[in-house]
Short mmCIF file of C-alpha atoms in Angstrom, two decimals:
data_model
loop_
_atom_site.label_atom_id
_atom_site.label_comp_id
_atom_site.label_asym_id
_atom_site.label_seq_id
_atom_site.Cartn_x
_atom_site.Cartn_y
_atom_site.Cartn_z
CA SER A 1 -19.70 33.66 -28.91
CA LYS A 2 -16.07 32.88 -29.70
CA MET A 3 -14.81 29.59 -28.31
CA THR A 4 -11.61 29.61 -26.22
CA VAL A 5 -9.10 26.96 -25.26
CA LYS A 6 -9.68 27.52 -21.56
CA ALA A 7 -10.53 24.41 -19.59
CA VAL A 8 -13.84 24.07 -17.83
CA LYS A 9 -13.32 24.52 -14.10
CA MET A 10 -14.14 21.31 -12.31
CA PRO A 11 -13.02 19.54 -9.15
CA CYS A 12 -9.46 18.19 -9.05
CA THR A 13 -10.63 14.66 -9.67
CA ALA A 14 -12.74 15.57 -12.71
CA PRO A 15 -11.36 15.49 -16.25
CA ASN A 16 -10.12 18.60 -18.02
CA VAL A 17 -12.49 19.60 -20.84
CA TYR A 18 -11.00 21.58 -23.73
CA THR A 19 -12.31 22.71 -27.08
CA LYS A 20 -8.98 21.69 -28.68
CA VAL A 21 -5.63 20.23 -27.65
CA PRO A 22 -4.27 22.77 -25.13
CA ASP A 23 -0.53 22.34 -25.85
CA GLY A 24 0.08 23.30 -22.23
CA GLY A 25 -2.21 24.02 -19.31
CA TRP A 26 -2.42 21.02 -17.01
CA GLY A 27 -0.17 19.22 -19.50
CA TRP A 28 2.86 20.82 -17.85
CA THR A 29 1.92 19.08 -14.60
CA ILE A 30 1.60 15.81 -16.53
CA ALA A 31 5.10 16.38 -17.99
CA PHE A 32 6.45 17.00 -14.48
CA ALA A 33 4.87 13.75 -13.28
CA PHE A 34 6.23 11.83 -16.28
CA PHE A 35 9.77 13.06 -15.49
CA PHE A 36 9.65 11.42 -12.06
CA VAL A 37 7.82 8.31 -13.29
CA GLU A 38 10.59 7.85 -15.87
CA ALA A 39 13.24 8.32 -13.16
CA LEU A 40 11.60 5.87 -10.75
CA THR A 41 11.01 3.17 -13.38
CA TYR A 42 13.68 2.99 -16.07
CA GLY A 43 16.12 4.95 -13.90
CA ILE A 44 15.95 2.29 -11.18
CA ILE A 45 16.14 -0.55 -13.72
CA LYS A 46 19.33 0.86 -15.24
CA SER A 47 20.82 1.49 -11.80
CA PHE A 48 20.04 -1.98 -10.48
CA GLY A 49 23.48 -3.20 -11.53
CA VAL A 50 24.94 -1.76 -8.31
CA PHE A 51 23.29 -4.67 -6.46
CA PHE A 52 24.69 -7.42 -8.73
CA ASN A 53 27.86 -8.25 -6.78
CA ASP A 54 26.00 -8.17 -3.45
CA LEU A 55 23.33 -10.54 -4.74
CA MET A 56 25.94 -12.91 -6.18
CA GLU A 57 27.73 -13.09 -2.83
CA SER A 58 24.59 -13.37 -0.69
CA PHE A 59 22.86 -16.03 -2.83
CA ASP A 60 26.05 -17.69 -4.14
CA GLU A 61 24.82 -17.42 -7.72
CA THR A 62 26.45 -16.73 -11.07
CA ASN A 63 26.26 -13.44 -12.93
CA SER A 64 23.96 -14.88 -15.59
CA ARG A 65 21.39 -16.11 -13.05
CA ILE A 66 21.37 -12.74 -11.28
CA SER A 67 21.02 -10.91 -14.61
CA TRP A 68 17.78 -12.82 -15.25
CA ILE A 69 16.14 -10.67 -12.54
CA ILE A 70 16.22 -7.61 -14.78
CA SER A 71 15.57 -9.66 -17.93
CA ILE A 72 12.34 -11.05 -16.46
CA CYS A 73 11.40 -7.60 -15.16
CA VAL A 74 11.84 -5.95 -18.58
CA PHE A 75 10.01 -8.79 -20.32
CA VAL A 76 7.01 -8.61 -17.97
CA GLN A 77 6.98 -4.83 -18.29
CA THR A 78 6.72 -4.93 -22.08
CA PHE A 79 4.74 -8.17 -22.46
CA THR A 80 1.86 -6.88 -20.33
CA ALA A 81 1.57 -3.62 -22.27
CA PRO A 82 -1.84 -4.59 -23.80
CA LEU A 83 -3.14 -5.24 -20.28
CA SER A 84 -2.06 -1.74 -19.32
CA THR A 85 -3.98 -0.34 -22.29
CA VAL A 86 -7.14 -2.30 -21.43
CA LEU A 87 -7.06 -1.23 -17.78
CA SER A 88 -6.38 2.42 -18.70
CA ASN A 89 -9.34 2.50 -21.08
CA ARG A 90 -11.56 0.80 -18.51
CA PHE A 91 -10.56 2.49 -15.23
CA GLY A 92 -8.62 5.57 -16.34
CA HIS A 93 -4.93 6.43 -16.45
CA ARG A 94 -4.80 7.86 -12.92
CA PHE A 95 -6.00 4.72 -11.16
CA VAL A 96 -3.78 2.40 -13.23
CA VAL A 97 -0.60 4.43 -12.58
CA MET A 98 -1.32 4.61 -8.87
CA ALA A 99 -1.88 0.85 -8.76
CA GLY A 100 1.37 0.36 -10.66
CA GLY A 101 3.24 2.45 -8.09
CA VAL A 102 1.89 0.24 -5.30
CA LEU A 103 2.98 -2.91 -7.15
CA ILE A 104 6.48 -1.55 -7.81
CA SER A 105 6.99 -0.58 -4.19
CA THR A 106 5.54 -3.87 -2.92
CA GLY A 107 7.81 -5.95 -5.13
CA MET A 108 10.96 -4.01 -4.25
CA VAL A 109 10.27 -3.95 -0.50
CA THR A 110 9.45 -7.68 -0.49
CA ALA A 111 12.65 -8.39 -2.45
CA SER A 112 14.70 -6.93 0.39
CA PHE A 113 13.62 -9.97 2.46
CA ALA A 114 14.33 -12.53 -0.31
CA ARG A 115 16.12 -15.73 0.68
CA ASN A 116 17.22 -16.85 -2.80
CA VAL A 117 17.34 -15.66 -6.38
CA VAL A 118 14.01 -17.30 -7.23
CA ASP A 119 12.31 -14.98 -4.75
CA MET A 120 13.91 -12.11 -6.66
CA TYR A 121 12.49 -13.47 -9.92
CA VAL A 122 8.98 -13.29 -8.46
CA THR A 123 9.19 -10.04 -6.47
CA ILE A 124 11.24 -7.78 -8.75
CA GLY A 125 10.81 -9.70 -12.00
CA VAL A 126 7.04 -10.31 -11.97
CA ILE A 127 5.45 -8.00 -9.37
CA SER A 128 7.60 -4.91 -9.92
CA GLY A 129 7.79 -5.64 -13.66
CA LEU A 130 3.99 -5.50 -13.91
CA GLY A 131 4.00 -2.31 -11.87
CA TYR A 132 6.54 -0.72 -14.22
CA CYS A 133 4.22 -1.41 -17.15
CA LEU A 134 1.14 -0.01 -15.41
CA SER A 135 3.04 3.15 -14.43
CA PHE A 136 5.07 4.07 -17.51
CA LEU A 137 2.83 3.44 -20.52
CA PRO A 138 -0.35 5.23 -19.34
CA THR A 139 1.72 8.26 -18.30
CA VAL A 140 3.40 8.71 -21.68
CA THR A 141 0.04 8.10 -23.42
CA ILE A 142 -1.88 10.79 -21.54
CA LEU A 143 1.06 13.21 -21.90
CA SER A 144 0.76 12.89 -25.69
CA GLN A 145 -2.94 13.77 -25.47
CA TYR A 146 -2.23 17.11 -23.77
CA PHE A 147 0.20 18.30 -26.46
CA ASP A 148 0.12 18.59 -30.23
CA LYS A 149 2.63 21.07 -31.65
CA ARG A 150 5.01 20.73 -28.68
CA ARG A 151 4.50 17.00 -28.19
CA SER A 152 7.92 15.82 -29.40
CA LEU A 153 9.89 18.44 -27.47
CA VAL A 154 7.97 18.07 -24.19
CA THR A 155 8.07 14.26 -24.27
CA ALA A 156 11.80 14.24 -25.04
CA VAL A 157 12.67 16.65 -22.24
CA ALA A 158 10.44 14.86 -19.71
CA SER A 159 11.97 11.50 -20.62
CA THR A 160 15.41 12.71 -19.48
CA GLY A 161 14.33 11.80 -15.97
CA GLU A 162 15.69 8.33 -16.70
CA CYS A 163 19.15 9.72 -17.50
CA PHE A 164 19.29 12.03 -14.48
CA ALA A 165 18.22 9.11 -12.29
CA VAL A 166 21.21 7.07 -13.48
CA PHE A 167 23.52 9.93 -12.45
CA SER A 168 22.04 10.33 -9.00
CA PHE A 169 20.74 6.91 -7.96
CA ALA A 170 23.81 4.81 -8.79
CA PRO A 171 26.29 6.72 -6.57
CA ALA A 172 23.64 7.39 -3.91
CA ILE A 173 22.69 3.72 -3.61
CA THR A 174 26.35 2.72 -3.57
CA ALA A 175 27.05 5.09 -0.67
CA LEU A 176 23.91 3.94 1.12
CA LYS A 177 24.95 0.29 0.83
CA GLU A 178 28.20 0.99 2.64
CA GLN A 179 26.24 2.45 5.56
CA ILE A 180 23.23 0.16 6.00
CA GLY A 181 23.81 -2.84 3.67
CA TRP A 182 22.16 -3.89 0.41
CA ARG A 183 18.92 -5.17 1.96
CA TYR A 184 18.00 -1.93 3.71
CA SER A 185 19.16 0.00 0.65
CA LEU A 186 16.77 -2.02 -1.51
CA LEU A 187 14.04 -1.39 1.05
CA SER A 188 14.72 2.35 0.85
CA VAL A 189 14.47 2.26 -2.95
CA GLY A 190 11.10 0.52 -2.67
CA VAL A 191 9.77 3.16 -0.29
CA LEU A 192 11.02 5.90 -2.62
CA GLN A 193 9.21 4.32 -5.57
CA LEU A 194 5.95 4.62 -3.67
CA SER A 195 5.99 8.29 -4.70
CA ILE A 196 4.81 7.10 -8.14
CA VAL A 197 1.36 7.02 -6.51
CA ILE A 198 1.59 10.78 -6.03
CA CYS A 199 2.63 11.25 -9.66
CA GLY A 200 -0.31 9.09 -10.77
CA SER A 201 -2.77 11.20 -8.78
CA LEU A 202 -1.80 14.19 -10.95
CA LEU A 203 -2.90 12.52 -14.19
CA ARG A 204 -6.23 14.24 -14.78
CA PRO A 205 -7.94 12.83 -17.89
CA ILE A 206 -8.57 15.13 -20.83
CA ILE A 207 -11.69 15.45 -22.98
CA ILE A 208 -11.66 17.32 -26.28
CA LYS A 209 -15.13 18.58 -27.27
CA GLU A 210 -15.15 20.34 -30.60
CA GLN A 211 -18.11 22.72 -30.61
CA GLU A 212 -19.54 24.10 -33.83
CA GLU A 213 -20.34 27.79 -34.05
CA VAL A 214 -24.13 27.97 -34.49
CA LYS A 215 -25.85 31.15 -35.64
CA ALA A 216 -28.25 32.35 -32.96
CA GLN A 217 -31.89 32.62 -33.99
CA PRO A 218 -33.85 35.79 -33.16
CA PRO A 219 -35.52 35.14 -29.79
CA GLU A 220 -38.53 37.37 -30.47
CA GLU A 221 -39.66 35.40 -33.52
CA PRO A 222 -40.53 31.77 -32.73
CA THR A 223 -40.45 29.26 -35.54
CA GLU A 224 -44.17 28.64 -35.41
CA THR A 225 -44.93 32.38 -35.79
CA LYS A 226 -42.68 32.52 -38.84
CA TYR A 227 -44.55 29.64 -40.41
CA MET A 228 -47.89 31.28 -39.73
CA LEU A 229 -46.77 34.52 -41.34
CA GLU A 230 -45.55 32.71 -44.42
CA ASN A 231 -48.81 30.78 -44.66
CA GLU A 232 -50.82 34.02 -44.52
CA GLN A 233 -48.76 35.47 -47.32
CA THR A 234 -49.01 32.45 -49.60
CA ARG A 235 -52.61 31.58 -48.63
CA THR A 236 -51.55 28.02 -47.95
CA SER A 237 -51.48 25.85 -44.88
CA ILE A 238 -48.81 23.39 -43.87
CA GLU A 239 -50.20 20.21 -42.43
CA SER A 240 -47.23 19.66 -40.11
CA ILE A 241 -43.67 20.82 -39.63
CA ASP A 242 -42.29 17.67 -41.22
CA SER A 243 -44.63 17.79 -44.23
CA GLY A 244 -43.46 21.03 -45.76
CA VAL A 245 -43.70 19.61 -49.27
CA GLU A 246 -47.48 18.96 -49.20
CA ILE A 247 -49.55 22.05 -49.98
CA THR A 248 -53.35 22.18 -49.55
CA THR A 249 -55.66 24.85 -50.90
CA SER A 250 -59.09 25.96 -49.74
CA PRO A 251 -61.94 26.67 -52.28
CA SER A 252 -62.10 30.37 -51.35
CA ASN A 253 -58.35 30.94 -51.72
CA VAL A 254 -57.52 29.08 -54.91
CA PRO A 255 -55.09 31.03 -57.09
CA GLY A 256 -54.89 30.71 -60.82
CA LYS A 257 -51.70 28.68 -60.66
CA THR A 258 -50.21 26.87 -57.73
CA LYS A 259 -46.45 26.24 -57.98
CA ALA A 260 -44.07 24.64 -55.58
CA GLU A 261 -42.04 27.78 -55.00
CA PRO A 262 -38.53 27.41 -53.50
CA LYS A 263 -39.60 29.64 -50.63
CA SER A 264 -42.19 27.13 -49.47
CA GLU A 265 -39.46 24.56 -48.86
CA GLU A 266 -37.36 26.80 -46.59
CA PRO A 267 -39.22 25.96 -43.37
CA LYS A 268 -38.52 22.28 -43.86
CA GLU A 269 -34.80 22.89 -44.32
CA HIS A 270 -34.69 25.23 -41.33
CA VAL A 271 -36.32 22.71 -39.01
CA GLN A 272 -33.96 19.97 -40.08
CA ILE A 273 -30.91 22.13 -39.27
CA LEU A 274 -32.25 22.93 -35.81
CA VAL A 275 -32.87 19.29 -35.05
CA GLU A 276 -29.38 18.28 -36.12
CA ASN A 277 -27.69 21.01 -34.07
CA ASN A 278 -29.72 20.51 -30.93
CA SER A 279 -29.69 16.74 -30.87
CA THR A 280 -26.74 15.11 -29.12
CA PRO A 281 -25.53 12.00 -30.94
CA PRO A 282 -24.80 9.02 -28.73
CA GLU A 283 -21.12 8.72 -27.86
CA PRO A 284 -19.47 5.68 -29.41
CA LYS A 285 -18.49 2.98 -27.03
CA THR A 286 -14.76 3.07 -26.33
CA LYS A 287 -12.94 -0.12 -27.16
CA LEU A 288 -10.75 -1.47 -24.38
CA LEU A 289 -8.14 -2.59 -26.91
CA ASP A 290 -8.47 -1.70 -30.56
CA PHE A 291 -6.78 -4.42 -32.61
CA SER A 292 -7.76 -2.72 -35.85
CA VAL A 293 -4.28 -1.16 -35.86
CA MET A 294 -2.99 -4.60 -36.85
CA ARG A 295 -4.71 -4.14 -40.22
CA ASP A 296 -2.72 -0.97 -40.82
CA TYR A 297 0.38 -1.83 -42.86
CA SER A 298 2.16 1.32 -41.70
CA PHE A 299 1.74 0.27 -38.06
CA ILE A 300 2.91 -3.27 -38.80
CA CYS A 301 6.10 -1.89 -40.36
CA TYR A 302 6.59 0.45 -37.41
CA ALA A 303 6.08 -2.41 -34.94
CA LEU A 304 8.68 -4.51 -36.77
CA PHE A 305 11.02 -1.55 -36.59
CA GLY A 306 10.55 -1.49 -32.81
CA LEU A 307 11.05 -5.25 -32.61
CA PHE A 308 14.47 -5.25 -34.31
CA ALA A 309 15.64 -1.88 -32.99
CA THR A 310 15.12 -3.06 -29.41
CA LEU A 311 17.97 -5.51 -29.96
CA GLY A 312 20.33 -2.55 -29.98
CA PHE A 313 18.89 -0.59 -27.06
CA PHE A 314 20.15 -2.53 -24.03
CA ALA A 315 23.17 -4.59 -25.11
CA PRO A 316 25.74 -1.75 -25.33
CA SER A 317 25.04 -0.60 -21.77
CA LEU A 318 25.39 -4.23 -20.62
CA TYR A 319 28.56 -5.07 -22.53
CA ILE A 320 30.49 -1.78 -22.72
CA ILE A 321 32.23 -2.37 -19.39
CA PRO A 322 33.20 -6.03 -20.17
CA LEU A 323 34.44 -4.85 -23.58
CA SER A 324 36.57 -2.12 -22.04
CA LEU A 325 37.97 -4.50 -19.41
CA SER A 326 38.89 -6.99 -22.15
CA LEU A 327 40.90 -4.20 -23.83
CA GLY A 328 42.88 -3.59 -20.63
CA ILE A 329 41.02 -0.46 -19.51
CA GLY A 330 40.64 -0.05 -15.73
CA LYS A 331 37.35 -0.24 -13.86
CA ASP A 332 37.32 3.47 -13.00
CA HIS A 333 37.84 4.51 -16.61
CA SER A 334 35.20 2.00 -17.72
CA ALA A 335 32.70 3.65 -15.37
CA TYR A 336 33.53 7.02 -16.95
CA ILE A 337 32.66 5.60 -20.36
CA LEU A 338 29.23 4.51 -19.13
CA SER A 339 28.63 7.89 -17.48
CA ALA A 340 29.59 9.72 -20.67
CA MET A 341 27.09 7.59 -22.58
CA ALA A 342 24.31 8.59 -20.17
CA ILE A 343 25.19 12.30 -20.40
CA ALA A 344 25.19 12.18 -24.19
CA GLU A 345 21.78 10.48 -24.10
CA VAL A 346 20.32 13.50 -22.27
CA PHE A 347 21.49 15.85 -25.01
CA GLY A 348 20.26 13.42 -27.66
CA ARG A 349 16.74 13.33 -26.23
CA ILE A 350 16.49 17.12 -25.95
CA SER A 351 17.98 17.69 -29.41
CA ALA A 352 15.58 15.22 -31.03
CA GLY A 353 12.61 16.85 -29.35
CA TRP A 354 13.74 20.29 -30.50
CA VAL A 355 14.24 19.18 -34.12
CA LEU A 356 10.96 17.24 -34.30
CA ASN A 357 9.12 20.25 -32.90
CA LYS A 358 9.93 22.26 -36.03
CA LYS A 359 7.21 22.79 -38.64
CA PRO A 360 6.81 21.72 -41.35
CA ILE A 361 8.83 18.55 -41.02
CA ARG A 362 8.24 14.89 -41.76
CA LYS A 363 9.10 13.39 -38.37
CA ILE A 364 9.27 9.81 -39.58
CA TYR A 365 12.18 10.69 -41.88
CA ILE A 366 14.11 12.38 -39.07
CA GLU A 367 13.64 9.24 -37.00
CA LEU A 368 14.96 7.15 -39.89
CA ILE A 369 18.12 9.25 -40.12
CA CYS A 370 18.71 8.83 -36.37
CA VAL A 371 18.27 5.04 -36.60
CA VAL A 372 20.75 4.81 -39.48
CA LEU A 373 23.33 6.82 -37.50
CA LEU A 374 22.66 4.63 -34.46
CA SER A 375 23.49 1.58 -36.59
CA VAL A 376 26.77 3.22 -37.59
CA ALA A 377 27.61 3.81 -33.92
CA LEU A 378 27.03 0.13 -33.10
CA PHE A 379 29.26 -1.00 -35.97
CA ALA A 380 32.01 1.38 -34.74
CA PHE A 381 32.39 -0.19 -31.28
CA PRO A 382 34.38 -3.28 -32.37
CA PHE A 383 36.93 -1.06 -34.14
CA ALA A 384 37.81 0.85 -30.95
CA SER A 385 41.02 -0.44 -29.36
CA GLU A 386 41.74 2.02 -26.53
CA PHE A 387 40.07 4.30 -23.99
CA TRP A 388 39.47 7.39 -26.12
CA GLY A 389 38.19 5.33 -29.00
CA LEU A 390 35.57 3.69 -26.78
CA MET A 391 34.77 7.04 -25.20
CA THR A 392 34.09 8.57 -28.61
CA CYS A 393 31.92 5.63 -29.68
CA SER A 394 30.00 5.73 -26.39
CA ILE A 395 29.27 9.46 -26.65
CA PHE A 396 28.13 9.11 -30.26
CA PHE A 397 26.02 6.04 -29.42
CA GLY A 398 24.50 7.70 -26.32
CA PHE A 399 23.51 10.79 -28.28
CA MET A 400 21.90 8.81 -31.09
CA LEU A 401 20.24 6.43 -28.62
CA GLY A 402 18.65 9.43 -26.94
CA THR A 403 17.23 10.68 -30.24
CA VAL A 404 15.52 7.33 -30.87
CA ALA A 405 14.63 6.13 -27.36
CA GLY A 406 12.91 9.39 -26.43
CA THR A 407 10.75 9.64 -29.55
CA HIS A 408 9.87 6.19 -30.92
CA ILE A 409 6.77 5.71 -28.74
CA PRO A 410 5.39 9.30 -29.05
CA LEU A 411 5.74 9.02 -32.85
CA LEU A 412 2.83 6.57 -32.78
CA ALA A 413 0.59 9.62 -32.32
CA GLU A 414 1.66 11.03 -35.68
CA ASP A 415 -0.64 10.61 -38.68
CA ASP A 416 2.15 8.83 -40.57
CA VAL A 417 1.75 5.88 -38.15
CA VAL A 418 -1.69 5.58 -36.46
CA GLY A 419 -2.62 9.03 -35.15
CA ILE A 420 -3.53 10.31 -31.70
CA ALA A 421 -6.99 8.67 -31.69
CA LYS A 422 -5.57 5.15 -31.73
CA MET A 423 -2.33 5.80 -29.87
CA SER A 424 -3.43 4.14 -26.63
CA SER A 425 -4.14 0.76 -28.26
CA ALA A 426 -1.23 1.10 -30.67
CA ALA A 427 1.22 1.76 -27.83
CA GLY A 428 0.07 -1.35 -25.99
CA VAL A 429 0.45 -3.60 -29.03
CA TYR A 430 3.74 -1.92 -30.02
CA VAL A 431 5.41 -2.39 -26.63
CA PHE A 432 4.05 -5.96 -26.47
CA ILE A 433 5.84 -6.79 -29.75
CA GLN A 434 8.98 -5.14 -28.38
CA SER A 435 8.95 -7.51 -25.42
CA LEU A 436 9.98 -10.42 -27.63
CA ALA A 437 13.22 -8.67 -28.56
CA GLY A 438 13.69 -7.43 -25.01
CA LEU A 439 13.65 -10.99 -23.71
CA ALA A 440 15.62 -12.61 -26.52
CA GLY A 441 18.14 -9.82 -27.21
CA PRO A 442 20.52 -10.05 -24.21
CA PRO A 443 20.61 -13.90 -24.13
CA LEU A 444 21.27 -13.95 -27.89
CA ALA A 445 24.16 -11.55 -27.48
CA GLY A 446 25.45 -13.65 -24.58
CA VAL A 447 25.36 -16.84 -26.66
CA LEU A 448 27.36 -15.12 -29.41
CA VAL A 449 29.93 -13.91 -26.88
CA ASP A 450 30.28 -17.39 -25.36
CA THR A 451 30.61 -18.95 -28.82
CA THR A 452 33.12 -16.49 -30.28
CA GLN A 453 34.85 -15.52 -27.04
CA ASN A 454 34.72 -11.95 -28.32
CA TYR A 455 32.52 -9.13 -27.04
CA SER A 456 32.52 -7.50 -30.47
CA SER A 457 30.04 -10.10 -31.71
CA ALA A 458 27.40 -8.72 -29.31
CA PHE A 459 27.71 -5.28 -30.91
CA TYR A 460 27.53 -6.76 -34.42
CA SER A 461 24.29 -8.54 -33.57
CA CYS A 462 22.84 -5.32 -32.18
CA ALA A 463 23.90 -3.41 -35.30
CA ALA A 464 22.31 -6.02 -37.57
CA GLY A 465 19.02 -5.73 -35.71
CA MET A 466 19.15 -1.93 -35.94
CA VAL A 467 19.72 -2.09 -39.70
CA LEU A 468 16.67 -4.32 -40.12
CA GLY A 469 14.71 -1.87 -38.01
CA ALA A 470 15.78 0.97 -40.31
CA VAL A 471 14.54 -1.00 -43.33
CA PHE A 472 11.06 -1.45 -41.85
CA LEU A 473 10.98 2.16 -40.65
CA SER A 474 11.64 3.34 -44.21
CA LEU A 475 8.50 1.46 -45.34
CA VAL A 476 6.13 3.15 -42.88
CA ARG A 477 5.46 6.28 -44.90
CA PRO A 478 5.00 4.52 -48.28
CA CYS A 479 2.57 2.05 -46.70
CA LYS A 480 0.57 4.87 -45.13
CA ALA A 481 0.45 6.84 -48.37
CA GLY A 482 -0.66 3.75 -50.31
CA LEU A 483 -3.36 2.95 -47.76
CA CYS A 484 -4.77 6.49 -47.87
CA HIS A 485 -4.77 6.41 -51.68
CA ARG A 486 -6.70 3.10 -51.73
CA GLN A 487 -9.23 4.40 -49.21
CA GLN A 488 -9.79 7.52 -51.30
CA GLN A 489 -10.33 5.43 -54.42
CA ARG A 490 -12.85 3.20 -52.62
CA ALA A 491 -14.69 6.28 -51.32
CA GLU A 492 -14.91 7.75 -54.81
CA GLU A 493 -16.14 4.46 -56.28
CA SER A 494 -18.82 4.05 -53.61
CA ALA A 495 -19.95 7.65 -54.12
CA ALA A 496 -20.22 7.08 -57.86
CA GLU A 497 -22.36 3.98 -57.28
CA VAL A 498 -24.73 5.65 -54.79
CA VAL A 499 -25.41 8.89 -56.68
CA PRO A 500 -27.52 8.15 -59.80
CA ASP A 501 -27.04 10.02 -63.05
CA LEU A 502 -29.84 12.59 -63.19
CA PRO A 503 -30.88 14.28 -66.47
CA ASP A 504 -30.08 17.96 -66.87
CA ASP A 505 -33.78 18.84 -67.22
CA PHE A 506 -34.74 16.99 -64.01
CA ILE A 507 -36.01 20.13 -62.26
CA GLU A 508 -37.84 21.43 -65.33
CA MET A 509 -39.63 18.09 -65.67
CA ASP A 510 -40.90 18.26 -62.08
CA ILE A 511 -42.00 21.88 -62.47
CA GLY A 512 -43.85 20.96 -65.66
CA LYS A 513 -45.68 18.23 -63.82
CA ALA A 514 -46.66 20.68 -61.10
CA GLU A 515 -47.98 23.14 -63.69
CA ASN A 516 -50.08 20.44 -65.40
CA SER A 517 -51.46 19.38 -62.05
CA GLY A 518 -52.43 22.98 -61.31
CA LYS A 519 -54.23 23.30 -64.63
CA GLY A 520 -56.15 20.10 -63.91
CA CYS A 521 -57.35 21.52 -60.62
CA ASP A 522 -58.52 24.73 -62.35
CA GLY A 523 -60.51 22.69 -64.85
CA VAL A 524 -62.30 20.98 -62.01
#
């Protein structure tokens, strides 16, 4: 019977079983859940700046000490990525995301009762930061497993939830603060983030079982009957099913010559095929965290790309408003610049997903072009001297940022990097390496600004990191091609060593021996 892609109907809590990657099906529900998880994680993080002035006034702290709340949160979120991978492989993506939603909500609600900034470091920085990691990474990982041909487009579109959240949450929270104060507003945000638990409950695991098409045997003719018929025709008896090579003869049925005909070996082959098809091989034990990706040079280059490129992801959104204010641009116009950057990022994410969804295309090269253009956008910021110049740079940067930010993690599933089989472990290690730049990037830019008294130096440092990231990204494909070539050579060498050189007359020699043996028996 012809196999279909239809999932096996099971209870809602059971995994979806497919014969191949569905490229849809329940994956659309996963994409819907990922949209809201993205909005309630990164969307809230990027909108948290609306609380900065209130926290500075309430706790009588400086801007730098308040900014460490988000820095610690982002660091914990990325640093604990391997833990998220281990827990997902051990307990499943659904449970881990739901637990992450509880942690996020608990940390945010508790932070609304904080008495000083240190309490904020613990509640939002550590507790919510861990929850962000447990919620985001497993969701994007399982989404990639449900799609193959449409993976880039679906992931890019679903990731726009972060951008739409910035549009809606920032003004909504600002209006809410004027009515009930920042503490109750923070409490409301924490309660809203509890809906991540609902999104996590939708993450049904997926199992791909590739089934081979086996030719059905005639039911009316059992194997034993076939053997008996063949034995009657050849006047021989087979000692057992496994000993099809040994042939015994009785004194009354001795032919003139007894040869090992090819037909007499068919039962043995047939039995072996049946055993192989009917036996179920033991499933390999799933590793909680597969560090073998660290031996893959292509992954190492890609991880270094993520490390240096992360330097340019957050700094522009942090320093664009101070840069515009230093150029004499008003606060209202500065806010427009940031909004324009977020809008352009939406179009960048969707455009990148649409382009990467085209076949045939080498996705790693498209990503490299986007990273190079993103470096150009960062270098252009210091040359802007008025409102429209900054607006142009922000739109260009936002668009290019969307092309890279929405695709750099899903690209791990491509064969040019590690492939879908190892994506879960690779994503954990990759995001963990990114955490180093996420923690060191903003303070490094701040030190340069304090030293030079010029905000342009922050953008130069981000651009330099992005250029280094582009260099390592350009090495991913050559490293992968070289690794595959070396593996093929080793396989050919090992095959040449195992298979011995047999003479051309090997079969004739064996047949001659059989004939001589038959003549000896006749003489007796």
